[in-house]
mmCIF file of C-alpha atoms in Angstrom:
data_model
loop_
_atom_site.group_PDB
_atom_site.id
_atom_site.type_symbol
_atom_site.label_atom_id
_atom_site.label_comp_id
_atom_site.label_asym_id
_atom_site.label_seq_id
_atom_site.Cartn_x
_atom_site.Cartn_y
_atom_site.Cartn_z
ATOM 1 C CA MET A 1 31.838 -23.065 4.641
ATOM 2 C CA HIS A 2 30.212 -22.481 8.043
ATOM 3 C CA PHE A 3 29.045 -25.457 10.092
ATOM 4 C CA GLY A 4 26.680 -23.417 12.287
ATOM 5 C CA ARG A 5 24.827 -21.819 9.372
ATOM 6 C CA ALA A 6 24.747 -25.092 7.462
ATOM 7 C CA ALA A 7 23.232 -26.926 10.431
ATOM 8 C CA ALA A 8 20.589 -24.224 10.900
ATOM 9 C CA LYS A 9 19.703 -24.352 7.208
ATOM 10 C CA VAL A 10 18.874 -28.074 7.330
ATOM 11 C CA TYR A 11 17.309 -27.866 10.816
ATOM 12 C CA ILE A 12 19.707 -30.163 12.695
ATOM 13 C CA SER A 13 22.292 -29.545 15.407
ATOM 14 C CA GLN A 14 25.881 -28.739 14.526
ATOM 15 C CA PRO A 15 27.282 -31.923 16.212
ATOM 16 C CA ALA A 16 24.807 -34.033 14.206
ATOM 17 C CA LEU A 17 25.894 -32.367 10.974
ATOM 18 C CA SER A 18 29.580 -32.936 11.790
ATOM 19 C CA LYS A 19 28.837 -36.608 12.516
ATOM 20 C CA GLN A 20 27.013 -37.052 9.199
ATOM 21 C CA ILE A 21 29.881 -35.481 7.258
ATOM 22 C CA ARG A 22 32.425 -37.754 8.978
ATOM 23 C CA LYS A 23 30.235 -40.760 8.142
ATOM 24 C CA LEU A 24 30.061 -39.670 4.481
ATOM 25 C CA GLU A 25 33.848 -39.269 4.384
ATOM 26 C CA ASP A 26 34.250 -42.781 5.835
ATOM 27 C CA GLN A 27 31.869 -44.215 3.242
ATOM 28 C CA LEU A 28 33.674 -42.505 0.351
ATOM 29 C CA GLY A 29 37.147 -43.142 1.744
ATOM 30 C CA VAL A 30 38.236 -39.536 1.130
ATOM 31 C CA ARG A 31 38.448 -36.329 3.116
ATOM 32 C CA LEU A 32 35.936 -33.715 1.909
ATOM 33 C CA LEU A 33 36.574 -30.805 4.269
ATOM 34 C CA GLU A 34 39.552 -29.344 6.061
ATOM 35 C CA ARG A 35 38.629 -27.389 9.146
ATOM 36 C CA ASP A 36 40.354 -25.701 12.064
ATOM 37 C CA SER A 37 39.054 -23.451 14.828
ATOM 38 C CA ARG A 38 38.501 -20.551 12.412
ATOM 39 C CA HIS A 39 38.143 -21.803 8.835
ATOM 40 C CA VAL A 40 36.496 -24.502 6.747
ATOM 41 C CA THR A 41 37.708 -25.317 3.215
ATOM 42 C CA LEU A 42 36.859 -27.935 0.607
ATOM 43 C CA THR A 43 39.518 -30.436 -0.392
ATOM 44 C CA ALA A 44 40.044 -31.332 -4.062
ATOM 45 C CA HIS A 45 37.894 -34.445 -3.464
ATOM 46 C CA GLY A 46 35.312 -32.214 -1.786
ATOM 47 C CA HIS A 47 35.017 -29.971 -4.853
ATOM 48 C CA ARG A 48 34.418 -32.993 -7.104
ATOM 49 C CA VAL A 49 31.841 -34.540 -4.780
ATOM 50 C CA LEU A 50 30.047 -31.178 -4.425
ATOM 51 C CA SER A 51 29.747 -30.834 -8.209
ATOM 52 C CA ASP A 52 28.401 -34.374 -8.585
ATOM 53 C CA ALA A 53 26.025 -33.926 -5.641
ATOM 54 C CA ARG A 54 24.500 -30.790 -7.135
ATOM 55 C CA GLU A 55 23.843 -32.639 -10.392
ATOM 56 C CA LEU A 56 22.197 -35.507 -8.500
ATOM 57 C CA ILE A 57 19.994 -33.157 -6.468
ATOM 58 C CA ALA A 58 18.914 -31.274 -9.595
ATOM 59 C CA LEU A 59 18.109 -34.580 -11.318
ATOM 60 C CA ALA A 60 16.093 -35.775 -8.318
ATOM 61 C CA ALA A 61 14.158 -32.501 -8.274
ATOM 62 C CA ARG A 62 13.302 -32.845 -11.962
ATOM 63 C CA ILE A 63 12.142 -36.430 -11.472
ATOM 64 C CA GLY A 64 10.095 -35.630 -8.358
ATOM 65 C CA GLU A 65 8.323 -32.532 -9.591
ATOM 66 C CA HIS A 66 5.561 -32.156 -12.120
ATOM 67 C CA PRO A 67 6.586 -30.365 -15.314
ATOM 68 C CA VAL A 68 6.447 -26.606 -14.873
ATOM 69 C CA GLU A 69 3.309 -25.213 -16.439
ATOM 70 C CA SER A 70 3.779 -22.532 -19.071
ATOM 71 C CA ALA A 71 0.998 -20.425 -17.525
ATOM 72 C CA MET A 72 2.495 -20.396 -14.027
ATOM 73 C CA VAL A 73 5.099 -18.311 -12.201
ATOM 74 C CA ARG A 74 6.720 -19.455 -8.954
ATOM 75 C CA ILE A 75 7.795 -16.634 -6.607
ATOM 76 C CA ALA A 76 8.505 -16.144 -2.917
ATOM 77 C CA HIS A 77 7.942 -13.463 -0.289
ATOM 78 C CA ILE A 78 10.177 -12.440 2.622
ATOM 79 C CA PHE A 79 7.900 -12.367 5.657
ATOM 80 C CA GLU A 80 5.283 -9.604 5.235
ATOM 81 C CA LEU A 81 7.459 -7.075 3.426
ATOM 82 C CA GLN A 82 5.558 -5.459 0.602
ATOM 83 C CA THR A 83 7.875 -5.262 -2.427
ATOM 84 C CA SER A 84 7.169 -8.736 -3.818
ATOM 85 C CA ARG A 85 3.468 -8.502 -2.897
ATOM 86 C CA ILE A 86 3.000 -5.233 -4.810
ATOM 87 C CA VAL A 87 4.627 -6.785 -7.876
ATOM 88 C CA ALA A 88 2.539 -9.951 -7.512
ATOM 89 C CA ASP A 89 -0.666 -7.904 -7.253
ATOM 90 C CA ALA A 90 0.230 -5.921 -10.383
ATOM 91 C CA PHE A 91 1.032 -9.096 -12.305
ATOM 92 C CA ALA A 92 -2.183 -10.827 -11.213
ATOM 93 C CA ALA A 93 -4.212 -7.813 -12.325
ATOM 94 C CA ALA A 94 -2.516 -7.758 -15.733
ATOM 95 C CA TYR A 95 -2.533 -11.539 -16.289
ATOM 96 C CA PRO A 96 -5.442 -13.064 -14.335
ATOM 97 C CA ASP A 97 -5.180 -16.367 -16.242
ATOM 98 C CA VAL A 98 -1.603 -17.047 -15.101
ATOM 99 C CA ARG A 99 -1.289 -18.902 -11.815
ATOM 100 C CA LEU A 100 1.057 -17.504 -9.168
ATOM 101 C CA VAL A 101 2.563 -20.105 -6.838
ATOM 102 C CA GLU A 102 3.859 -18.252 -3.763
ATOM 103 C CA ARG A 103 6.122 -19.302 -0.892
ATOM 104 C CA SER A 104 7.875 -17.640 2.026
ATOM 105 C CA LEU A 105 11.695 -17.746 1.817
ATOM 106 C CA ASP A 106 14.478 -15.435 2.944
ATOM 107 C CA SER A 107 16.973 -14.068 0.412
ATOM 108 C CA ARG A 108 19.555 -16.848 0.570
ATOM 109 C CA ARG A 109 16.928 -19.576 0.371
ATOM 110 C CA GLN A 110 15.280 -17.781 -2.550
ATOM 111 C CA LEU A 111 18.543 -17.841 -4.481
ATOM 112 C CA ASP A 112 19.036 -21.546 -3.712
ATOM 113 C CA ALA A 113 15.487 -22.268 -4.884
ATOM 114 C CA LEU A 114 15.960 -20.170 -8.028
ATOM 115 C CA LEU A 115 19.197 -21.906 -9.028
ATOM 116 C CA ASN A 116 17.660 -25.334 -8.368
ATOM 117 C CA ASN A 117 14.560 -24.553 -10.462
ATOM 118 C CA ARG A 118 12.141 -24.377 -7.540
ATOM 119 C CA LEU A 119 11.423 -20.686 -8.215
ATOM 120 C CA ASP A 120 11.096 -18.860 -11.515
ATOM 121 C CA VAL A 121 11.779 -15.363 -10.157
ATOM 122 C CA ALA A 122 13.326 -14.168 -6.890
ATOM 123 C CA ILE A 123 12.811 -10.770 -5.261
ATOM 124 C CA LEU A 124 15.554 -10.584 -2.678
ATOM 125 C CA ARG A 125 18.582 -8.774 -1.352
ATOM 126 C CA VAL A 126 21.646 -9.842 -3.352
ATOM 127 C CA THR A 127 24.906 -9.811 -1.380
ATOM 128 C CA ALA A 128 28.504 -9.817 -2.573
ATOM 129 C CA GLU A 129 28.869 -13.283 -1.015
ATOM 130 C CA MET A 130 25.968 -14.643 -3.102
ATOM 131 C CA VAL A 131 27.606 -13.394 -6.302
ATOM 132 C CA ALA A 132 31.015 -14.781 -5.312
ATOM 133 C CA LEU A 133 29.590 -18.223 -4.490
ATOM 134 C CA ASN A 134 27.284 -18.303 -7.541
ATOM 135 C CA PRO A 135 29.047 -16.377 -10.327
ATOM 136 C CA THR A 136 27.041 -17.912 -13.178
ATOM 137 C CA GLY A 137 23.599 -19.314 -13.929
ATOM 138 C CA TRP A 138 21.540 -16.262 -13.000
ATOM 139 C CA GLN A 139 21.082 -12.557 -13.585
ATOM 140 C CA PHE A 140 19.732 -9.760 -11.434
ATOM 141 C CA HIS A 141 19.250 -6.028 -11.252
ATOM 142 C CA ARG A 142 18.102 -3.553 -8.663
ATOM 143 C CA LEU A 143 14.337 -3.252 -8.325
ATOM 144 C CA ARG A 144 13.901 -0.942 -5.344
ATOM 145 C CA LEU A 145 15.704 1.158 -2.783
ATOM 146 C CA GLU A 146 13.487 0.901 0.298
ATOM 147 C CA PRO A 147 14.053 3.514 3.043
ATOM 148 C CA MET A 148 14.780 2.285 6.555
ATOM 149 C CA LEU A 149 12.997 4.309 9.259
ATOM 150 C CA LEU A 150 13.152 4.570 13.045
ATOM 151 C CA VAL A 151 10.089 3.431 14.981
ATOM 152 C CA GLY A 152 9.579 4.998 18.395
ATOM 153 C CA ARG A 153 7.784 3.668 21.434
ATOM 154 C CA PRO A 154 3.999 3.876 21.903
ATOM 155 C CA GLY A 155 3.225 7.284 23.408
ATOM 156 C CA ASP A 156 6.335 9.033 22.044
ATOM 157 C CA PRO A 157 5.715 12.527 20.620
ATOM 158 C CA PRO A 158 5.680 12.781 16.805
ATOM 159 C CA LYS A 159 8.886 14.048 15.161
ATOM 160 C CA ALA A 160 9.904 14.212 11.516
ATOM 161 C CA SER A 161 13.418 12.980 12.287
ATOM 162 C CA VAL A 162 15.478 11.779 15.239
ATOM 163 C CA SER A 163 19.152 11.096 15.786
ATOM 164 C CA LEU A 164 20.542 7.605 15.366
ATOM 165 C CA PHE A 165 22.428 8.227 18.600
ATOM 166 C CA GLU A 166 19.619 9.682 20.701
ATOM 167 C CA ARG A 167 18.568 6.224 21.955
ATOM 168 C CA PRO A 168 19.785 2.665 21.434
ATOM 169 C CA VAL A 169 18.841 1.426 17.956
ATOM 170 C CA GLU A 170 17.182 -1.990 17.977
ATOM 171 C CA VAL A 171 16.784 -4.421 15.088
ATOM 172 C CA PHE A 172 14.579 -7.464 14.693
ATOM 173 C CA ALA A 173 17.330 -9.677 13.281
ATOM 174 C CA ASP A 174 19.584 -12.599 14.183
ATOM 175 C CA THR A 175 23.234 -12.018 15.052
ATOM 176 C CA PRO A 176 26.154 -13.532 13.124
ATOM 177 C CA ALA A 177 26.708 -15.973 16.009
ATOM 178 C CA SER A 178 23.117 -17.231 16.027
ATOM 179 C CA GLY A 179 23.418 -19.686 13.138
ATOM 180 C CA LEU A 180 20.377 -17.956 11.576
ATOM 181 C CA TYR A 181 22.267 -14.950 10.201
ATOM 182 C CA ASN A 182 20.978 -13.933 6.786
ATOM 183 C CA ALA A 183 21.192 -11.246 4.077
ATOM 184 C CA HIS A 184 19.201 -8.803 6.238
ATOM 185 C CA GLY A 185 21.653 -9.337 9.091
ATOM 186 C CA ASP A 186 24.576 -8.784 6.730
ATOM 187 C CA TYR A 187 23.063 -5.430 5.734
ATOM 188 C CA LEU A 188 22.621 -4.393 9.373
ATOM 189 C CA THR A 189 26.159 -5.405 10.324
ATOM 190 C CA THR A 190 27.549 -3.269 7.500
ATOM 191 C CA LEU A 191 25.359 -0.320 8.556
ATOM 192 C CA GLU A 192 26.388 -0.729 12.187
ATOM 193 C CA ARG A 193 30.066 -0.491 11.260
ATOM 194 C CA ALA A 194 29.609 2.389 8.807
ATOM 195 C CA SER A 195 27.529 4.538 11.168
ATOM 196 C CA GLY A 196 29.373 3.827 14.402
ATOM 197 C CA MET A 197 26.173 2.638 16.091
ATOM 198 C CA SER A 198 26.044 -0.311 18.461
ATOM 199 C CA MET A 199 22.740 -2.002 17.700
ATOM 200 C CA ARG A 200 20.604 -4.032 20.069
ATOM 201 C CA TRP A 201 19.800 -7.272 18.203
ATOM 202 C CA LEU A 202 16.397 -8.642 19.237
ATOM 203 C CA GLY A 203 16.139 -11.828 17.181
ATOM 204 C CA ASN A 204 13.661 -12.277 14.349
ATOM 205 C CA PRO A 205 9.997 -12.775 15.358
ATOM 206 C CA GLY A 206 9.035 -12.947 11.673
ATOM 207 C CA THR A 207 5.581 -11.462 11.277
ATOM 208 C CA PHE A 208 4.565 -7.861 11.877
ATOM 209 C CA GLY A 209 2.154 -8.893 14.638
ATOM 210 C CA HIS A 210 4.967 -10.487 16.643
ATOM 211 C CA CYS A 211 7.210 -7.452 16.120
ATOM 212 C CA LEU A 212 4.475 -5.067 17.263
ATOM 213 C CA ALA A 213 3.775 -7.203 20.336
ATOM 214 C CA ALA A 214 7.479 -7.227 21.221
ATOM 215 C CA MET A 215 7.563 -3.433 20.975
ATOM 216 C CA HIS A 216 4.582 -3.070 23.313
ATOM 217 C CA ARG A 217 6.311 -5.395 25.804
ATOM 218 C CA ALA A 218 9.565 -3.386 25.702
ATOM 219 C CA THR A 219 10.586 -1.713 28.944
ATOM 220 C CA GLU A 220 13.843 -0.078 27.769
ATOM 221 C CA SER A 221 14.110 3.102 25.729
ATOM 222 C CA GLY A 222 15.020 2.685 22.081
ATOM 223 C CA TYR A 223 14.175 3.097 18.404
ATOM 224 C CA VAL A 224 13.573 0.114 16.139
ATOM 225 C CA LEU A 225 15.143 0.375 12.689
ATOM 226 C CA GLU A 226 12.546 -0.952 10.271
ATOM 227 C CA PHE A 227 11.693 -1.230 6.598
ATOM 228 C CA GLU A 228 9.354 1.474 5.330
ATOM 229 C CA SER A 229 6.880 -1.359 4.595
ATOM 230 C CA TYR A 230 6.669 -2.231 8.286
ATOM 231 C CA ALA A 231 7.075 1.325 9.572
ATOM 232 C CA ALA A 232 3.848 2.373 7.833
ATOM 233 C CA ARG A 233 2.020 -0.394 9.682
ATOM 234 C CA TYR A 234 3.453 0.757 13.016
ATOM 235 C CA ALA A 235 2.171 4.261 12.223
ATOM 236 C CA GLU A 236 -1.289 2.836 11.488
ATOM 237 C CA SER A 237 -1.153 1.257 14.967
ATOM 238 C CA GLY A 238 -0.466 4.661 16.549
ATOM 239 C CA VAL A 239 3.299 4.229 17.036
ATOM 240 C CA PRO A 240 5.366 7.225 15.816
ATOM 241 C CA ILE A 241 7.913 6.749 13.038
ATOM 242 C CA HIS A 242 10.839 9.022 12.159
ATOM 243 C CA HIS A 243 13.498 9.530 9.507
ATOM 244 C CA PRO A 244 17.101 9.126 10.718
ATOM 245 C CA ALA A 245 18.804 12.504 11.004
ATOM 246 C CA GLU A 246 22.447 11.655 10.266
ATOM 247 C CA LEU A 247 22.064 9.399 7.233
ATOM 248 C CA GLN A 248 19.236 7.709 5.348
ATOM 249 C CA PRO A 249 19.813 3.968 4.900
ATOM 250 C CA TYR A 250 18.222 2.332 1.866
ATOM 251 C CA TYR A 251 17.693 -1.398 1.538
ATOM 252 C CA PRO A 252 18.446 -2.583 -2.024
ATOM 253 C CA TRP A 253 15.902 -5.096 -3.339
ATOM 254 C CA CYS A 254 16.761 -6.978 -6.523
ATOM 255 C CA ILE A 255 14.836 -9.104 -8.957
ATOM 256 C CA ALA A 256 16.661 -12.227 -10.160
ATOM 257 C CA TRP A 257 16.042 -14.909 -12.750
ATOM 258 C CA ARG A 258 17.900 -17.909 -14.172
ATOM 259 C CA ASP A 259 20.198 -17.216 -17.090
ATOM 260 C CA GLU A 260 18.223 -19.344 -19.525
ATOM 261 C CA PRO A 261 15.280 -18.961 -21.934
ATOM 262 C CA HIS A 262 12.021 -18.080 -20.145
ATOM 263 C CA ASN A 263 8.477 -19.051 -20.895
ATOM 264 C CA ALA A 264 6.106 -16.189 -21.743
ATOM 265 C CA ALA A 265 4.673 -15.983 -18.210
ATOM 266 C CA VAL A 266 8.080 -15.431 -16.590
ATOM 267 C CA ALA A 267 9.038 -12.847 -19.211
ATOM 268 C CA ASP A 268 5.760 -11.006 -18.539
ATOM 269 C CA PHE A 269 6.397 -11.106 -14.777
ATOM 270 C CA LEU A 270 9.836 -9.533 -15.227
ATOM 271 C CA ARG A 271 8.346 -6.826 -17.443
ATOM 272 C CA ILE A 272 5.538 -6.074 -14.952
ATOM 273 C CA ALA A 273 8.053 -5.908 -12.093
ATOM 274 C CA GLU A 274 10.105 -3.267 -13.894
ATOM 275 C CA HIS A 275 6.988 -1.306 -14.869
ATOM 276 C CA THR A 276 5.824 -1.395 -11.226
ATOM 277 C CA ALA A 277 9.219 -0.145 -10.039
ATOM 278 C CA ARG A 278 9.040 2.832 -12.397
ATOM 279 C CA GLN A 279 5.414 3.528 -11.482
ATOM 280 C CA HIS A 280 6.258 3.674 -7.768
ATOM 281 C CA HIS A 281 9.571 5.522 -8.341
ATOM 282 C CA TRP A 282 11.432 2.708 -6.605
ATOM 283 C CA HIS A 283 14.624 3.389 -8.580
ATOM 284 C CA LEU A 284 14.603 7.055 -7.557
ATOM 285 C CA PRO A 285 13.907 7.310 -3.826
ATOM 286 C CA PRO A 286 12.447 10.607 -2.586
ATOM 287 C CA HIS A 287 14.896 13.300 -1.588
ATOM 288 C CA ARG A 288 15.793 13.267 2.105
ATOM 289 C CA PRO A 289 17.874 15.851 3.925
ATOM 290 C CA ALA A 290 20.082 13.107 5.375
ATOM 291 C CA ARG A 291 22.906 11.571 3.358
ATOM 292 C CA PRO A 292 21.732 8.427 1.490
ATOM 293 C CA TRP A 293 23.493 5.173 2.359
ATOM 294 C CA VAL A 294 23.621 1.698 0.839
ATOM 295 C CA PRO A 295 26.262 -0.952 1.598
ATOM 296 C CA PRO A 296 29.441 -0.049 -0.302
ATOM 297 C CA ASP A 297 29.892 -3.655 -1.477
ATOM 298 C CA ASP A 298 26.327 -3.916 -2.804
ATOM 299 C CA PRO A 299 26.536 -5.841 -6.117
ATOM 300 C CA THR A 300 23.998 -3.565 -7.804
ATOM 301 C CA HIS A 301 26.773 -0.957 -8.050
ATOM 302 C CA SER A 302 28.591 -3.242 -10.494
ATOM 303 C CA PRO A 303 28.192 -3.108 -14.287
ATOM 304 C CA GLN A 304 26.513 -6.539 -14.156
ATOM 305 C CA ALA A 305 23.531 -5.149 -12.299
ATOM 306 C CA VAL A 306 23.040 -1.524 -13.314
ATOM 307 C CA ALA A 307 19.319 -0.857 -13.028
ATOM 308 C CA ALA A 308 17.742 -0.920 -16.473
ATOM 309 C CA THR A 309 15.058 1.427 -17.699
ATOM 310 C CA THR A 310 13.306 -1.416 -19.507
ATOM 311 C CA ALA A 311 12.441 -4.933 -18.443
ATOM 312 C CA PRO A 312 15.084 -7.642 -19.028
ATOM 313 C CA ARG A 313 14.628 -9.224 -22.433
ATOM 314 C CA PRO A 314 14.586 -13.039 -22.293
ATOM 315 C CA ARG A 315 16.477 -14.912 -24.970
ATOM 316 C CA PRO A 316 14.142 -16.678 -27.424
#
């Protein structure tokens, strides 16, 4: 329901996407979308065509792909963040004969791939919008609350904590207007509003190396708000990291799977993921003096996704 995001997702320009949709409407002889300057909605014909199209795409995927091996698990990573990698390492150590097929996908693309049977397990941030748009066909629960830390500039003095308002807070993320806005950006927008900060959005260089290079090129004062996974790597490079003084944001990572019977390998992966979370105390973040914060609309607060103390049990 957003032409800019849809065009970015399929790597074409927005005018080209609009032209293709008009051509499809002409071919079908019906109107699929109603749009004005602020909103896009599906017509009744649009809802029917969408349902049929999803079935056709799923059928094409099943025809085009080799049968999924029983001793294989398909997962994805989000850039170089460590949560999924730690779980993958633990699973590989426990089940060396099971093949892991790994890709790089952001949270929204992971969910799309999961629902279309291109992934077996997703480790992602689940948003309220994802749940609203996809109310059935999958399950999830919280896997980790990852602290967000403030990264200083090279040469800054070490401090345990700094104020969120001492310097401008920068984020390596794409703005809502960019067409590349994602679940990470949604989290940051919610934090920006809740804290009263005005963040400096720097775009998304992707890898840690690019982020570190951008920081060394920076000429303005600021702190970069980063995942603990990345912050530790900045510290290894000699850049000071700090805890926020006013509140401690946590990024909620979830593990998700299709709501259907699993093969043994997928069931084992889910069990290892939960064991790893308990082993690393991911469900119980360390005590910080600052007030903890997660987005108030985070779906893991709902009864559907209360974090379990045991691994999800697949139906036989």
